[in-house]
Short mmCIF file of C-alpha atoms in Angstrom, two decimals:
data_model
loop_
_atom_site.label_atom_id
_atom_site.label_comp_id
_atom_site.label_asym_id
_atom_site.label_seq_id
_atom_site.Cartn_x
_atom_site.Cartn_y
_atom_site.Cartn_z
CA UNK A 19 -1.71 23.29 11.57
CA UNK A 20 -4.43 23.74 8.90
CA UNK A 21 -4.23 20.72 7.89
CA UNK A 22 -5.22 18.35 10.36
CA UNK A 23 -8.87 21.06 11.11
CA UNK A 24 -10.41 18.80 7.88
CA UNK A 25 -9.17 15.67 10.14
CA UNK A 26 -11.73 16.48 13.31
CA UNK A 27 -14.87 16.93 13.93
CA UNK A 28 -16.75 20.15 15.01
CA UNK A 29 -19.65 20.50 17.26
CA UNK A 30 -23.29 21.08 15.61
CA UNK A 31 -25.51 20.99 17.83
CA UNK A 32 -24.06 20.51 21.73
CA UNK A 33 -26.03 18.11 24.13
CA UNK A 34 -24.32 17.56 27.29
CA UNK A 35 -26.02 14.96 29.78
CA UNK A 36 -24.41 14.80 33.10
CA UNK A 37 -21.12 15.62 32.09
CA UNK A 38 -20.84 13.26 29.13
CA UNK A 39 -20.89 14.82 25.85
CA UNK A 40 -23.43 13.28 23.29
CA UNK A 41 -23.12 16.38 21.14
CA UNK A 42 -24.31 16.03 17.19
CA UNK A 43 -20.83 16.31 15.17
CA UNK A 44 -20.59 16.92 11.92
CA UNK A 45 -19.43 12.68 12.02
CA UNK A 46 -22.88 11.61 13.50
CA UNK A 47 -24.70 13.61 11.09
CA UNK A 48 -22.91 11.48 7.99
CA UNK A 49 -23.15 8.26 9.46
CA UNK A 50 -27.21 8.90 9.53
CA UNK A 51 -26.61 9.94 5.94
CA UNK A 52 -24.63 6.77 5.47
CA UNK A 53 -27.15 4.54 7.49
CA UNK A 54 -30.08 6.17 5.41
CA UNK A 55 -28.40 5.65 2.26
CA UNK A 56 -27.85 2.08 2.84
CA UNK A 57 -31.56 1.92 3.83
CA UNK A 58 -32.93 3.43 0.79
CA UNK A 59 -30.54 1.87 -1.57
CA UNK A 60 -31.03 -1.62 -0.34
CA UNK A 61 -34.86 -2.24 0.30
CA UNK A 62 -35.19 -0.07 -3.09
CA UNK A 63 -32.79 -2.73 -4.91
CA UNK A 64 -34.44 -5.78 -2.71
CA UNK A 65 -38.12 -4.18 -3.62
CA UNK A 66 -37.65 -4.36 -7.34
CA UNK A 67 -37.55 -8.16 -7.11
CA UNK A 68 -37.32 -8.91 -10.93
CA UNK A 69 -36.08 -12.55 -11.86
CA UNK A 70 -33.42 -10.85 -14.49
CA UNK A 71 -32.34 -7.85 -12.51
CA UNK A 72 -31.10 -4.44 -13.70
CA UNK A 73 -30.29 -1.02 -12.77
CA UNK A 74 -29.71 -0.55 -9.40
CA UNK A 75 -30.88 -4.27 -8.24
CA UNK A 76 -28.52 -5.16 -10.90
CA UNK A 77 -25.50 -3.69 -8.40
CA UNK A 78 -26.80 -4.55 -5.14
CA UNK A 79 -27.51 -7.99 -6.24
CA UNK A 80 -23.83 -8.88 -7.38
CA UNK A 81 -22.87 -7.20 -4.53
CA UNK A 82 -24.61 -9.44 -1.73
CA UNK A 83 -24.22 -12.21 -3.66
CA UNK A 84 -20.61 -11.67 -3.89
CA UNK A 85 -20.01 -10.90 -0.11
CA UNK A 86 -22.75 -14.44 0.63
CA UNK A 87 -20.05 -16.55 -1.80
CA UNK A 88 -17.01 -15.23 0.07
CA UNK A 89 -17.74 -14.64 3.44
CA UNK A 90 -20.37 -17.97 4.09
CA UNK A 91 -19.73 -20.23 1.39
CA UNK A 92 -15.89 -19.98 1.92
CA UNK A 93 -15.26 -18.66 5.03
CA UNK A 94 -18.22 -19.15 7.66
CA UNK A 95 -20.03 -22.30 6.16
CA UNK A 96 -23.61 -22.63 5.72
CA UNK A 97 -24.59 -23.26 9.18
CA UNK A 98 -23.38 -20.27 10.65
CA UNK A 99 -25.36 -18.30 7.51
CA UNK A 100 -26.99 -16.46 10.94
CA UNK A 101 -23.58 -14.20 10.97
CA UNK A 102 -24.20 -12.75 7.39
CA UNK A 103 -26.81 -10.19 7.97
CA UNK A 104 -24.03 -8.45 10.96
CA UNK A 105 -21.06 -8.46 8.32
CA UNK A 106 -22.70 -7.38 5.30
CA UNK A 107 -24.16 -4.82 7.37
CA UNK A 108 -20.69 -3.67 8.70
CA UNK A 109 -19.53 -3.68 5.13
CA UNK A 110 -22.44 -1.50 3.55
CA UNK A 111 -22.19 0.94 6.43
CA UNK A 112 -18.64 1.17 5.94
CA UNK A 113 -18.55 1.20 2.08
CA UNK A 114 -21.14 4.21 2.47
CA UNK A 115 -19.19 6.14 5.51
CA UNK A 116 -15.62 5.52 3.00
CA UNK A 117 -17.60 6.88 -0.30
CA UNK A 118 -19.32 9.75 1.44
CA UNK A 119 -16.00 11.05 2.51
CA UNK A 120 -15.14 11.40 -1.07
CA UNK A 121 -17.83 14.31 -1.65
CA UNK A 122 -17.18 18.02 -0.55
CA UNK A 123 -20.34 18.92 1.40
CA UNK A 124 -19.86 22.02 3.35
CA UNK A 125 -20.46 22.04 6.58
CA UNK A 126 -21.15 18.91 7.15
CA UNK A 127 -18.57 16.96 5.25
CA UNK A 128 -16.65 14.44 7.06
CA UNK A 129 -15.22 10.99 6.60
CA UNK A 130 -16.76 9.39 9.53
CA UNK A 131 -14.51 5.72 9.48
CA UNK A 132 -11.59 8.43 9.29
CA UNK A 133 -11.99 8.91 12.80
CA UNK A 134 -10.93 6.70 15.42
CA UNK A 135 -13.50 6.60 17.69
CA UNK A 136 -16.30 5.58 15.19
CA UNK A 137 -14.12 2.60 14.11
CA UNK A 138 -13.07 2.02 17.35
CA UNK A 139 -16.55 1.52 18.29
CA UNK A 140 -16.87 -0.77 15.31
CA UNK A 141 -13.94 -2.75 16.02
CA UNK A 142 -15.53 -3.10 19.75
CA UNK A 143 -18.39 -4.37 18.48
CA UNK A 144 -16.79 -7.37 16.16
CA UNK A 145 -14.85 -7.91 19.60
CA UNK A 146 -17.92 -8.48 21.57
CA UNK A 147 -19.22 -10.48 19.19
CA UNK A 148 -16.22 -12.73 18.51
CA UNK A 149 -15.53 -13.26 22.29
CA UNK A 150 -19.92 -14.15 22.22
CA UNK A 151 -19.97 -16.93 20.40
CA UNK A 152 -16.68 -17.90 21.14
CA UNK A 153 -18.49 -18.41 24.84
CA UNK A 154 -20.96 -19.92 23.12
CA UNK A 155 -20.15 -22.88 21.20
CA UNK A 156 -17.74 -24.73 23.66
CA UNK A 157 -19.04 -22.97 26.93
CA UNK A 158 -16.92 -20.85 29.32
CA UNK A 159 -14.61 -23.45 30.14
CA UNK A 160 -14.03 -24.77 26.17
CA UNK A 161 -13.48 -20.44 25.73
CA UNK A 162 -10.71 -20.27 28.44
CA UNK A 163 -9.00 -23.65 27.05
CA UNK A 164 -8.61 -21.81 23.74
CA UNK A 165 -5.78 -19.54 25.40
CA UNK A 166 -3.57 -22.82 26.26
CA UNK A 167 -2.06 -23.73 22.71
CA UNK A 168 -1.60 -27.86 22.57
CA UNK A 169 1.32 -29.63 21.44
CA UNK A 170 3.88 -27.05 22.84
CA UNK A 171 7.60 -28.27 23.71
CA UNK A 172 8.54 -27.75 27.53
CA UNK A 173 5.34 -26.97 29.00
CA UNK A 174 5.88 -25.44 32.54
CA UNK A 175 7.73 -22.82 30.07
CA UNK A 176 6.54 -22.25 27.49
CA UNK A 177 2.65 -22.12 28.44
CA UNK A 178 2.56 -19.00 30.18
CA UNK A 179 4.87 -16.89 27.84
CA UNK A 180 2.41 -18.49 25.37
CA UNK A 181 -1.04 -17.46 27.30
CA UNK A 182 0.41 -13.85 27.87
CA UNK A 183 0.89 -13.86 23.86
CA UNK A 184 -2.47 -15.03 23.30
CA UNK A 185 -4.33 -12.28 25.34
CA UNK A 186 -1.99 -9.79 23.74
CA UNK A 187 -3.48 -10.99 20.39
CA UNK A 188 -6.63 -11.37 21.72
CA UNK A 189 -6.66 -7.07 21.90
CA UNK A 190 -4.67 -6.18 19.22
CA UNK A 191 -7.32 -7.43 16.56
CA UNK A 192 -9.85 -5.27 17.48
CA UNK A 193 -7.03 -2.48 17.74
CA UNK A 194 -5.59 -3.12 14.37
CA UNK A 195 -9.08 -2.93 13.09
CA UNK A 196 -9.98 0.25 13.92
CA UNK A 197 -6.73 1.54 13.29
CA UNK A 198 -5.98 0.19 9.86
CA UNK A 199 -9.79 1.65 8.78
CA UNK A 200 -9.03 4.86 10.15
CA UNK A 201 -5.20 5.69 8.78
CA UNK A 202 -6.00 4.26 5.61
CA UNK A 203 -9.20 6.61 4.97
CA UNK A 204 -7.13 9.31 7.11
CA UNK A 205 -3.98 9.08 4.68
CA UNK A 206 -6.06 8.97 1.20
CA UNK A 207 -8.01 11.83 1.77
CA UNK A 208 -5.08 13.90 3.08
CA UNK A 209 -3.26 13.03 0.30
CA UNK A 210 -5.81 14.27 -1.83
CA UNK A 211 -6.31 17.49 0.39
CA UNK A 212 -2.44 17.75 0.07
CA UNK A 213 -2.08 17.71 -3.78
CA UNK A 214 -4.95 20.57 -3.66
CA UNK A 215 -3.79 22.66 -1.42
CA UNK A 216 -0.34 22.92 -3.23
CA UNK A 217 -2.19 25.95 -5.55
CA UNK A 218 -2.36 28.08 -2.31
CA UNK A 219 1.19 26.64 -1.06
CA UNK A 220 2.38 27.43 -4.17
CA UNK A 221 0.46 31.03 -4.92
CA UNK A 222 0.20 30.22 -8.85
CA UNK A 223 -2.63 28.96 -11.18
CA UNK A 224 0.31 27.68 -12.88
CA UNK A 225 0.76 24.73 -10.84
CA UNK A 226 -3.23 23.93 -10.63
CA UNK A 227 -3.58 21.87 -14.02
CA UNK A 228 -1.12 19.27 -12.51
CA UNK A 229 -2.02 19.18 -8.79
CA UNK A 230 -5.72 18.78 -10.21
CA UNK A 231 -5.30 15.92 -12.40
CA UNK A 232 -2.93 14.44 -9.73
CA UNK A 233 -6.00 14.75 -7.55
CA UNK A 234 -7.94 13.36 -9.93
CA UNK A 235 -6.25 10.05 -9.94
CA UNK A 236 -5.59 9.76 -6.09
CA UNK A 237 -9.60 10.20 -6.17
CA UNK A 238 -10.42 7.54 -8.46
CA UNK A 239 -7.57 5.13 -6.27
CA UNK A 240 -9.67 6.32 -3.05
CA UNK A 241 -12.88 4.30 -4.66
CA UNK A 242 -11.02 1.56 -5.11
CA UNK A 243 -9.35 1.95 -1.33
CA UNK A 244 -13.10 2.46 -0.18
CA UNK A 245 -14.30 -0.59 -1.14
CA UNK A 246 -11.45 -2.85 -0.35
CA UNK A 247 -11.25 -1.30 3.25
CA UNK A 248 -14.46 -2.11 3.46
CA UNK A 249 -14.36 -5.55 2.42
CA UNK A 250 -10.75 -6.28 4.67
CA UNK A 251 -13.20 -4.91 7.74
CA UNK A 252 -15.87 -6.84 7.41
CA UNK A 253 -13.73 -10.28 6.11
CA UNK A 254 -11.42 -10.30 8.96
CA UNK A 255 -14.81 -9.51 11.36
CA UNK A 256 -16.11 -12.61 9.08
CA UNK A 257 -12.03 -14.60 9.93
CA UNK A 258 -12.18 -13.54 13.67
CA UNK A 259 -15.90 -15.37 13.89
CA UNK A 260 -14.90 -18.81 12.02
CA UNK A 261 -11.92 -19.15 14.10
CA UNK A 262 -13.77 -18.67 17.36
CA UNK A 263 -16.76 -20.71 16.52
CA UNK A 264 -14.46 -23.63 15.11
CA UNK A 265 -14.14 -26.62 17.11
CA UNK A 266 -11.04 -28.16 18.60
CA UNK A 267 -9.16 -30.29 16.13
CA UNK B 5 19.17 20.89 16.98
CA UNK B 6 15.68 21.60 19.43
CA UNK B 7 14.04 18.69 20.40
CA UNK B 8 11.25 19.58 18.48
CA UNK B 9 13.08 19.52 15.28
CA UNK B 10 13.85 16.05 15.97
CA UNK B 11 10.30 15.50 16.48
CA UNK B 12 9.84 16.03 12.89
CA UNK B 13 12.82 14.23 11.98
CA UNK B 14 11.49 11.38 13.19
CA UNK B 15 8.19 11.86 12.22
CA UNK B 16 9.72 12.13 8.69
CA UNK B 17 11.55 8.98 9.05
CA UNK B 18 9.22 6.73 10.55
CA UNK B 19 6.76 6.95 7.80
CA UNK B 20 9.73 6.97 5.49
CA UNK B 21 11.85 3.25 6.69
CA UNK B 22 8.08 1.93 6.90
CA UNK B 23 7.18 2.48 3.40
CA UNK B 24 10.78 0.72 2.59
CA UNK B 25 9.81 -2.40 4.44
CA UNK B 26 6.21 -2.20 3.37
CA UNK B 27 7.30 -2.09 -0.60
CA UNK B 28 9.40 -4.49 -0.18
CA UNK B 29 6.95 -7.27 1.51
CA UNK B 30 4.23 -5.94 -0.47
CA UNK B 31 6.19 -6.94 -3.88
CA UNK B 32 7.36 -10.16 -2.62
CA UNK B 33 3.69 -10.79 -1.80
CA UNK B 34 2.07 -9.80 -4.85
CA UNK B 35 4.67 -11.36 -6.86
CA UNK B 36 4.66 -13.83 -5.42
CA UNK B 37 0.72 -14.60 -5.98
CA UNK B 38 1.12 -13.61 -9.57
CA UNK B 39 3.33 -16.63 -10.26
CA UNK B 40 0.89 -19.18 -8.56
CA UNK B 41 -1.47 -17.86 -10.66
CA UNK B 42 0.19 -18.17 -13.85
CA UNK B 43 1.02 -21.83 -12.52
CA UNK B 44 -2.52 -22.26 -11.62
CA UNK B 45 -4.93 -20.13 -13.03
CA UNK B 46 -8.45 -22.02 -11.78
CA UNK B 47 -7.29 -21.09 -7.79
CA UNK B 48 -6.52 -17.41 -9.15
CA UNK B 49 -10.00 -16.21 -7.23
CA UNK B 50 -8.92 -17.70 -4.12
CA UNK B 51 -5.46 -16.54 -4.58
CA UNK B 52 -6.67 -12.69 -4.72
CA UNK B 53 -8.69 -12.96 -1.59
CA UNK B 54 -6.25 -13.90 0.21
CA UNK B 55 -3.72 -11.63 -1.74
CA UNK B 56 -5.62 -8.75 -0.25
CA UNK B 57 -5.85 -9.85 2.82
CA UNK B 58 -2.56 -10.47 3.47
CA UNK B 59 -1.85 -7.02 1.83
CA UNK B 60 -4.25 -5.44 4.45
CA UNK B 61 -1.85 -6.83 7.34
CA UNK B 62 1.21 -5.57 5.64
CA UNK B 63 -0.49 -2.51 4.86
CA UNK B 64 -1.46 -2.05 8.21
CA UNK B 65 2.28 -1.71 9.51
CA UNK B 66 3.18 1.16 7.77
CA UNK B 67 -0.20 3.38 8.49
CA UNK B 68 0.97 2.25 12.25
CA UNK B 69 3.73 4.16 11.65
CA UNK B 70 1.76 6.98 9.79
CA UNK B 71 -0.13 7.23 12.71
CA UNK B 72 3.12 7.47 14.92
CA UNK B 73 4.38 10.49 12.68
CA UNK B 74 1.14 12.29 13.07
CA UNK B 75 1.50 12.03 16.58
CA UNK B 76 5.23 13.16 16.15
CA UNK B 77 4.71 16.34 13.94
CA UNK B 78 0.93 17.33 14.80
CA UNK B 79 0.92 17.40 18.36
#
């Protein structure tokens, strides 16, 4: 099916090391655009350093200071202010990867967070983290306690069927992570794809007027679905940190 | 009917009973924000985060099943 060839990656340049395949995809190659543009953007914007800002340290500025009020001041606290550079980074890169999608480049044009590996690998890395500093701030011990809820009714029941639950959960986030990233940025720009490629379905200029402007409009909701994927990524990364650094109450 | 005509049946309906039980939770939820914030429109900021957040998760349940038609019809 033609359709899903827009949805994978293809080979640029093949590197093979022993057997495992670190070729350079048309994916990697965008996510050092993304990782570049983030770069440039941000130590341009943080360079300007003006008092009253404008332009582009204008954006950037409302930005960070948006993601600092939501993700420390309401969700983290100001002692854990150490976590902020890792999120904001995980939204930028995100927010970059999501937009970049959005552009035809031939050749090289790819969504990267549309496939499931690279959020996988995101998602793997928020796990890491979480279970980290769940380890430690109360210790090994304080971390396994966390998997026995308290106050449950008939204990020699309940408590295993409620550990089992717990480690289920304790995978799925990371899981649902990646996944939710990946179909949503999957789904919006096949639906865009979809509403374009009705001209040649169709074989008529008649019908291009409307599948264009329909286009149009699923284009302009992708923006807004690019940024608040990115933000839902990085706040539940931001969620999944607070609740395992948080003491016992 | 060949079984893989019932692959896309499925496929088809699995995105399709999703979206029904998505809509449905996503209008109680967002309806049900807008009225706290016409109640109380000083916690309306805090309201939208977690508005979208809790959109995300019931968002996420019907690209689960997106994904599952995919798999159904594209493989």
């Amino acid at each position: 099916m033609e359709l899903m060839e827009h949805l994978q990656t293809h080979v640029l340049v093949p590197i093979t090391i022993r057997g495992v395949d670190l070729s350079i995809t048309n994916a990697v190659v965008m996510m050092w655009i993304a990782c570049g543009l983030v770069f440039l953007t941000l130590v341009f914007a943080g360079r300007a350093g003006r008092l009253i800002p404008k332009g582009l340290q204008n954006v950037m500025e409302s930005m960070v200071s948006f993601l600092r009020q939501t993700f420390i001041e309401e969700i983290l606290g100001e002692e854990n202010v150490s976590w902020f550079p890792f999120v904001a980074t995980l939204f930028f890169f995100i927010l970059y990867c999501n937009l970049l999608g959005l552009i035809p480049i031939p050749a090289i044009g790819f969504t990267a967070t549309s496939n499931i590996l690279v959020t996988g690998s995101l998602a793997v890395a928020v796990f890491f983290c979480v279970q980290g500093v769940g380890i430690y701030k109360h210790g090994v011990w304080g971390y396994l306690k966390k998997f026995v809820p308290k106050g449950v009714p008939l204990k020699v029941v309940l408590i295993p069927i409620m550990m089992v639950i717990e480690i289920i959960s304790l995978f799925a986030k990371p899981f649902s992570l990646a996944v939710r990233l990946a179909a949503n940025m999957t789904a919006g720009h096949l639906v865009i794809l979809v509403f374009l490629s009705m001209i040649i379905m169709f074989r008529s200029y008649l019908i291009a007027p409307i599948s264009v402007g329909m286009a149009t409009v699923m284009m302009a909701f992708e923006v807004f679905v690019a940024l608040i994927q990115a933000f839902i990524f990085s706040i539940l990364a931001t969620m999944y940190i607070a609740e395992a650094s948080a003491s016992e109450h | 009917m060949e079984p893989v005509g019932f692959a896309y049946l499925g496929g088809g309906l699995s995105i399709g009973l999703a979206a029904l039980g998505t809509g449905i939770g996503m209008g109680i939820l967002v309806g049900k924000t807008v009225e706290g914030m016409a109640r109380q429109p000083e916690v309306s900021g805090l309201l939208r985060t977690t508005m979208i957040l809790g959109i995300a998760f019931v968002e996420a349940l019907a690209l689960y099943a997106l994904v599952i038609s995919f798999l159904l019809i594209f493989k």
